[in-house]
Structures are given as C-alpha cells and as structure tokens.
PDB file of C-alpha atoms in Angstrom:
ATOM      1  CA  UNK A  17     -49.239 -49.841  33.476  1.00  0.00           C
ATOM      2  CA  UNK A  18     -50.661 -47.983  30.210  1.00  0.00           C
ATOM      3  CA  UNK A  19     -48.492 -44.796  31.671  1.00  0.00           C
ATOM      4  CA  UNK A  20     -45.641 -46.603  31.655  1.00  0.00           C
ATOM      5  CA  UNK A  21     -45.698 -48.238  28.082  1.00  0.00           C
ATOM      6  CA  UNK A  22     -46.897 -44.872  26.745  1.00  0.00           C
ATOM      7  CA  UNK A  23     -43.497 -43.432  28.213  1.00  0.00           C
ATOM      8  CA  UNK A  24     -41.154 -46.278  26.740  1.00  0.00           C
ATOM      9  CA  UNK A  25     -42.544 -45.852  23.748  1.00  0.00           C
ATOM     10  CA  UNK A  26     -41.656 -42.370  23.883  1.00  0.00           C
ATOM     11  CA  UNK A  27     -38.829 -43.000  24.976  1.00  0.00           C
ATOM     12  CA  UNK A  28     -37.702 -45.260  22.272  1.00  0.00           C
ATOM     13  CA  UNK A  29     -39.954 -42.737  19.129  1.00  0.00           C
ATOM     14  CA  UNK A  30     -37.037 -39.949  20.688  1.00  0.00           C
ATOM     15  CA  UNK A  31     -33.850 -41.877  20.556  1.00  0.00           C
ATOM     16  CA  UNK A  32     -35.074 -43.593  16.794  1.00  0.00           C
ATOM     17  CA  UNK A  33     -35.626 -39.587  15.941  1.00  0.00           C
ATOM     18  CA  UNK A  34     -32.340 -39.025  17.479  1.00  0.00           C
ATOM     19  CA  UNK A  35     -30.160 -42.047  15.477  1.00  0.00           C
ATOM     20  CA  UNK A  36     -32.008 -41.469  12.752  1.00  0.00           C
ATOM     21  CA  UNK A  37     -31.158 -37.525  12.176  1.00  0.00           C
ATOM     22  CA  UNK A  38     -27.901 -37.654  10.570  1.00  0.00           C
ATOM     23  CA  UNK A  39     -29.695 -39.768   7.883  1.00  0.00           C
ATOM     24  CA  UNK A  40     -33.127 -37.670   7.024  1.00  0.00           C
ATOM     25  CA  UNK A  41     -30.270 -34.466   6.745  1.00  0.00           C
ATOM     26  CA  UNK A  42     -28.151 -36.316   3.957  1.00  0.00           C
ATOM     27  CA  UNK A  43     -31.504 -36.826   2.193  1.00  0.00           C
ATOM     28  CA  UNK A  44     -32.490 -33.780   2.498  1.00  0.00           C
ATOM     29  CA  UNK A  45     -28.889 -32.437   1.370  1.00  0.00           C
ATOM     30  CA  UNK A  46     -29.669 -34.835  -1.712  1.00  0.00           C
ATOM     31  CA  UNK A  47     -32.701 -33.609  -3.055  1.00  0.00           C
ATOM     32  CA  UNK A  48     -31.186 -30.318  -3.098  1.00  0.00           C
ATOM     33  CA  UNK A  49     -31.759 -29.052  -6.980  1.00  0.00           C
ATOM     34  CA  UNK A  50     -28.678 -29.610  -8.931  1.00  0.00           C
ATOM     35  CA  UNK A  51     -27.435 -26.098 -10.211  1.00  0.00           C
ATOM     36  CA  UNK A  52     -26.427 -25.019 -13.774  1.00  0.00           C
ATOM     37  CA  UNK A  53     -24.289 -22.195 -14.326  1.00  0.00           C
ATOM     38  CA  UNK A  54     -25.627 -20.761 -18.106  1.00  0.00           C
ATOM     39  CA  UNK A  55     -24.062 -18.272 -19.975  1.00  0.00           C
ATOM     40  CA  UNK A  56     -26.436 -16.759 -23.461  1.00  0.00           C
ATOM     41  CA  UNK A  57     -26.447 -13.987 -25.475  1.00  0.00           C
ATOM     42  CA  UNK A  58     -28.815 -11.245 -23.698  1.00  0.00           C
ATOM     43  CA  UNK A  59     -30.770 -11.169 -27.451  1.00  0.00           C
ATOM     44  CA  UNK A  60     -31.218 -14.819 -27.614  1.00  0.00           C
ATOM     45  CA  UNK A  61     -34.692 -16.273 -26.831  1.00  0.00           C
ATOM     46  CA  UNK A  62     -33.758 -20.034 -27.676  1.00  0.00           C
ATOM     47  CA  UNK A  63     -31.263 -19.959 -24.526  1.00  0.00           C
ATOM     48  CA  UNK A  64     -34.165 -18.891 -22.738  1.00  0.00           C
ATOM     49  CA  UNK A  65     -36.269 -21.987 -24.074  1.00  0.00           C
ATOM     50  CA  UNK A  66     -33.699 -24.418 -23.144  1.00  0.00           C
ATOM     51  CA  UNK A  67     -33.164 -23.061 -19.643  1.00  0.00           C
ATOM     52  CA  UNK A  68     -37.167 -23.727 -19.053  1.00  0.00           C
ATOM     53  CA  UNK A  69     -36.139 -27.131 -20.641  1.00  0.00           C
ATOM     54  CA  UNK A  70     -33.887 -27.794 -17.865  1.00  0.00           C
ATOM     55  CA  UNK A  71     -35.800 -26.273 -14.688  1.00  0.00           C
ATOM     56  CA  UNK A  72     -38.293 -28.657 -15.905  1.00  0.00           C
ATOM     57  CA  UNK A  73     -36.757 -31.227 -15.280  1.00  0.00           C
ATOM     58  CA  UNK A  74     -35.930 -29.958 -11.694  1.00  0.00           C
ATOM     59  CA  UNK A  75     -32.546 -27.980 -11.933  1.00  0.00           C
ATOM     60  CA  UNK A  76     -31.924 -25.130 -10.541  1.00  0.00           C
ATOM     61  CA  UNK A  77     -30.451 -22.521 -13.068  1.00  0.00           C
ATOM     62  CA  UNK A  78     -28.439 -19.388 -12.728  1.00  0.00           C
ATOM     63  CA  UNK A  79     -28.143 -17.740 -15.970  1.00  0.00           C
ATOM     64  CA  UNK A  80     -25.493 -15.039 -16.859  1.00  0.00           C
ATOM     65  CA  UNK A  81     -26.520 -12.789 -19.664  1.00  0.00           C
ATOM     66  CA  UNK A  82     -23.008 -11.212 -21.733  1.00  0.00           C
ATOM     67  CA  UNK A  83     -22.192 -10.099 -24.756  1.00  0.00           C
ATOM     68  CA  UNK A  84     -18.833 -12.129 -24.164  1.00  0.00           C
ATOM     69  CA  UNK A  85     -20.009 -15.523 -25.371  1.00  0.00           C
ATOM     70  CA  UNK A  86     -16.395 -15.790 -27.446  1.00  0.00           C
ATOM     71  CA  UNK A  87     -14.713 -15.511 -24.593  1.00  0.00           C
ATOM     72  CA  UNK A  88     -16.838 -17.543 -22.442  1.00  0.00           C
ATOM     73  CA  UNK A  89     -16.465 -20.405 -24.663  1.00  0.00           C
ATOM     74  CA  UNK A  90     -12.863 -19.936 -25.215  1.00  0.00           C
ATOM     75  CA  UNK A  91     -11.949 -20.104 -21.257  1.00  0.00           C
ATOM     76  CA  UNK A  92     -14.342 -23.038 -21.202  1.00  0.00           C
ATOM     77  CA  UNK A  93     -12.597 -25.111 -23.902  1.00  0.00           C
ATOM     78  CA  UNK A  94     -15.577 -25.383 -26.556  1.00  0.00           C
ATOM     79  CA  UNK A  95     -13.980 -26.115 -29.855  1.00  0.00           C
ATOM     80  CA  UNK A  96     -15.214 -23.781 -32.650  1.00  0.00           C
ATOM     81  CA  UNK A  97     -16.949 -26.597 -34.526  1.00  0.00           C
ATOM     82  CA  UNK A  98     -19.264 -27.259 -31.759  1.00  0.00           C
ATOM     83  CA  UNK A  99     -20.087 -23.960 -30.986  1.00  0.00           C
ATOM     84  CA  UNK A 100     -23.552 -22.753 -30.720  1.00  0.00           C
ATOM     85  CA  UNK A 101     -25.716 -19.822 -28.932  1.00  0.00           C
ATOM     86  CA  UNK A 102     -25.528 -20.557 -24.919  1.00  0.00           C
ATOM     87  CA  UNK A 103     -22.740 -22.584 -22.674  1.00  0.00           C
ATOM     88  CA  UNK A 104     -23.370 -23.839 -19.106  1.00  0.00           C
ATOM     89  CA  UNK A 105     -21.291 -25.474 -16.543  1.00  0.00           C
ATOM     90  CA  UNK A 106     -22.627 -28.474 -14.226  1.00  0.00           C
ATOM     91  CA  UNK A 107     -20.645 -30.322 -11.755  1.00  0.00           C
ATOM     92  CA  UNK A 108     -17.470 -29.859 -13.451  1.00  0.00           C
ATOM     93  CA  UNK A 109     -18.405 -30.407 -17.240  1.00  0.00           C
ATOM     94  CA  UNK A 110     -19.376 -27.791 -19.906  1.00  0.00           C
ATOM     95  CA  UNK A 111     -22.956 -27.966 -21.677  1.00  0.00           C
ATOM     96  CA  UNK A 112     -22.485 -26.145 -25.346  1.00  0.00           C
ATOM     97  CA  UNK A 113     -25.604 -26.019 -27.222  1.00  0.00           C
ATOM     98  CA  UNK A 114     -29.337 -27.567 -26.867  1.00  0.00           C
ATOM     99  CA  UNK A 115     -28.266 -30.282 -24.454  1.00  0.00           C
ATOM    100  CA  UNK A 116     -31.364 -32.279 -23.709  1.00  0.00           C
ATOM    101  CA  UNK A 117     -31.836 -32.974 -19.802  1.00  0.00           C
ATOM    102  CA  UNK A 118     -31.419 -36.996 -20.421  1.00  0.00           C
ATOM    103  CA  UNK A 119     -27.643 -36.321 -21.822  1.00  0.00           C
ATOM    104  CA  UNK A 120     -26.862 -34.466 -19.087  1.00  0.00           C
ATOM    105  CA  UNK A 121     -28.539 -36.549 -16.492  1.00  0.00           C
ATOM    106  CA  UNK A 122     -26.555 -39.540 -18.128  1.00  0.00           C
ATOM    107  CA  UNK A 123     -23.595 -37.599 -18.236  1.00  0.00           C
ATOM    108  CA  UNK A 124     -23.487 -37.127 -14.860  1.00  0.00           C
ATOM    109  CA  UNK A 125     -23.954 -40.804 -13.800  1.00  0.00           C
ATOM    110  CA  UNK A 126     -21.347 -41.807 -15.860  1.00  0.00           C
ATOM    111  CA  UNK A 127     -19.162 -39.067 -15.337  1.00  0.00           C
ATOM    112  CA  UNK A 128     -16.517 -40.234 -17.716  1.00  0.00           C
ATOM    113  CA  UNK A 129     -13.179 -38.290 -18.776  1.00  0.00           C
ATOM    114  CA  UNK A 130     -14.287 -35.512 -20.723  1.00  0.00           C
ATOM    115  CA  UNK A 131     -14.791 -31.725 -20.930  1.00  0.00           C
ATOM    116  CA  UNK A 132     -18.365 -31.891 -21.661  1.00  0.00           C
ATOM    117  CA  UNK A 133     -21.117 -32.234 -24.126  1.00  0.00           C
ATOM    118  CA  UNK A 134     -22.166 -30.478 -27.202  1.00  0.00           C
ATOM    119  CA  UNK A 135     -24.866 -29.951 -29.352  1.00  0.00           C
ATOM    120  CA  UNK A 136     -23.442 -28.464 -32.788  1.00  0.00           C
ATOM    121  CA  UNK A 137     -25.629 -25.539 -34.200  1.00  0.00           C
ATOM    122  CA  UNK A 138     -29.685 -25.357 -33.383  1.00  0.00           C
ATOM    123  CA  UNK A 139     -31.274 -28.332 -34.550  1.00  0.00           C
ATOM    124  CA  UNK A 140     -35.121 -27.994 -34.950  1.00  0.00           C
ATOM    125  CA  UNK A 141     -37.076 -28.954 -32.411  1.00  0.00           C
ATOM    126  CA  UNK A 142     -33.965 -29.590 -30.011  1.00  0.00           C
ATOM    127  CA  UNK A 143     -35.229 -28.850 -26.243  1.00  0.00           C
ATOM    128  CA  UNK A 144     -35.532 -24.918 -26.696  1.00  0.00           C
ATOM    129  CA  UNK A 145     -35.756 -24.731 -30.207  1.00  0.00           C
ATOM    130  CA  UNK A 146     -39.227 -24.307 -32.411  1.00  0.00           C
ATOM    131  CA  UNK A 147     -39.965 -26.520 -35.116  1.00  0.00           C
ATOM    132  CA  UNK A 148     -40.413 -30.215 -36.273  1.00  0.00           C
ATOM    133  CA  UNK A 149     -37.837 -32.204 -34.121  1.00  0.00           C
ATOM    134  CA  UNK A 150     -35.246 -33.503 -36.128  1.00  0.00           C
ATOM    135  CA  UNK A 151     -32.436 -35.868 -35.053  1.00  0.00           C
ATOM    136  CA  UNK A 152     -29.490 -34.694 -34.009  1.00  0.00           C
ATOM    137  CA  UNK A 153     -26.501 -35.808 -31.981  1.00  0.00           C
ATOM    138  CA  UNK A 154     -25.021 -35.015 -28.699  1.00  0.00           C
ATOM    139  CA  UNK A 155     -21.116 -34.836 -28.509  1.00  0.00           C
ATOM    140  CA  UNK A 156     -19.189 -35.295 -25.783  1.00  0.00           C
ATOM    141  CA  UNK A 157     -15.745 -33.790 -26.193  1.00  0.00           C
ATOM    142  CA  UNK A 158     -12.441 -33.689 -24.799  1.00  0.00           C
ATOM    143  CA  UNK A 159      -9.118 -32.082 -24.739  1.00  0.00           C
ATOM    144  CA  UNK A 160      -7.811 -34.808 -27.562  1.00  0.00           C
ATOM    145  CA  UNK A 161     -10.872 -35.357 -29.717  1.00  0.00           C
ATOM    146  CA  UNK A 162     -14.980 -35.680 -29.922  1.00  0.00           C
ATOM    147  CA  UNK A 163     -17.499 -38.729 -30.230  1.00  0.00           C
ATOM    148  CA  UNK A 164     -21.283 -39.182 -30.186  1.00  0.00           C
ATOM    149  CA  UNK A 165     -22.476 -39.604 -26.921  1.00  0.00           C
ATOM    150  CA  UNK A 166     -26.039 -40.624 -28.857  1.00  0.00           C
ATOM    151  CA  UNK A 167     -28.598 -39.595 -31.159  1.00  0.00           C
ATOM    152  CA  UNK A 168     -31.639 -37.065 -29.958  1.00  0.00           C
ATOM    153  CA  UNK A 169     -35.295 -36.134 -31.640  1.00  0.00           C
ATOM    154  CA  UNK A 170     -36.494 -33.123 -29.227  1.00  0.00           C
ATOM    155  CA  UNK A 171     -35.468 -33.879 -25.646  1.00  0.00           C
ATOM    156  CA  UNK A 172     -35.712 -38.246 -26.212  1.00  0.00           C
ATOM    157  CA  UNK A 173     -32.355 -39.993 -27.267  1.00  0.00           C
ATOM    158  CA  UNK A 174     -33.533 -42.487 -30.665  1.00  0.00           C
ATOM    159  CA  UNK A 175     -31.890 -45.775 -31.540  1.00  0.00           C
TER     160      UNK A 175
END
C-alpha cells in the first residue's frame, strides 16, 4: 500500500512539474537583466561611473565607446540644450545625461509618450559624478517640448 501512494504521488509531483513549466520559463524570461545600449566619449570617466551606477542596480549594459557623440545624439533626437557627455537607449526611450536608476525604472513603468529623459550638464554628485550632491532635475522630452519628470540629490528623487 506505501508502494502505491509513493507512486501516485509521483505521479501527480511529474504532471504539477509538467503544467507548471510554461510558467517557471516566463519567470525565468523575466528576471532576465534589462539591457542598456550606452554610447560615451572613449576619454570620459564619468560615463564610466554612471554605467557602474546602473549595473548596480541590476542592468545589464553594453557600452559603445566613439568619438561620434554629435552624431549619436543627433540620430537619437537629444535637443542641444539637454545635451551632456554619454546617451543610452532602453526599451525604446533615450537616456541623455546622469539619469539616476529610479527615473529610469519609473520611466519604464509608466512608459508615457516621450523620447526619453535627460539630465542637462553634470550636476555634482549626480549617480557617476564626484562631489557634494546637489539637486538637479530629470527631463523627460519629446518631439514638441520638455518638462520635469522630478527633482534628484545623487541617485534619490527629493520633494
């Protein structure tokens, strides 16, 4: 009698595994690390520091080194006034600038209308940059205008 319930219960552990393989493979296929496409200056060790920033946080980064950035930025539809050192492209938006991981991450929950997000210039302490964290915005931008998308000190968005 023990054989027998040992065997059903086999049995019935092989055809749970069995139902429930299409299921572990999507999770599995989820926690794949998101990858960033990022595009910097081969001299520039900030771009560097903001990559780390990122893979920190768990993404997966391949990073381009040219001494086209102009161009880059130009095909990618960064205005001049929020240009800055290094560009990246994630899931169909641009990144220009010191981008902290949260404004991306929230970016890509939202996933509203927009080319992508910018951080103007290289604010101290911005993820990537050295120095006493100062505030600084994030600005999401499209092809008909700019707005904040929120208010940063290092990598933490501030009220």
């Amino acid at each position: 009698m023990q054989h027998a319930n040992h065997c059903d219960r086999r049995a019935v552990l092989g055809g749970l595994a069995l139902a429930l393989s299409p299921l572990t493979s999507s999770v599995w296929a989820q926690a794949a690390p998101l990858s960033i496409k990022v595009f910097k200056d081969p001299n520039c060790s900030c771009c560097t520091g903001w990559v780390d920033h990122l893979r920190s946080h768990g993404l997966s980064a391949d990073v381009t080194a040219t001494s086209e950035m102009k161009a880059v930025k130009t095909r990618l539809g960064v205005p001049a006034a929020l240009s800055s050192c290094h560009t990246a492209e994630v899931s169909g938006y641009v990144i220009e600038g010191h981008v902290p991981f949260h404004a991306i991450e929230r970016l890509l929950a939202e996933r509203p209308h927009a080319i992508g997000l910018a951080v103007p210039g290289m604010p101290a302490g911005s993820p990537g940059m050295g120095g006493e964290p100062e505030a600084f915005d994030v600005v999401l931008f499209t092809k008909d205008g700019q707005r904040s998308f929120g208010r940063y000190r290092a990598d933490r968005p501030i009220a």
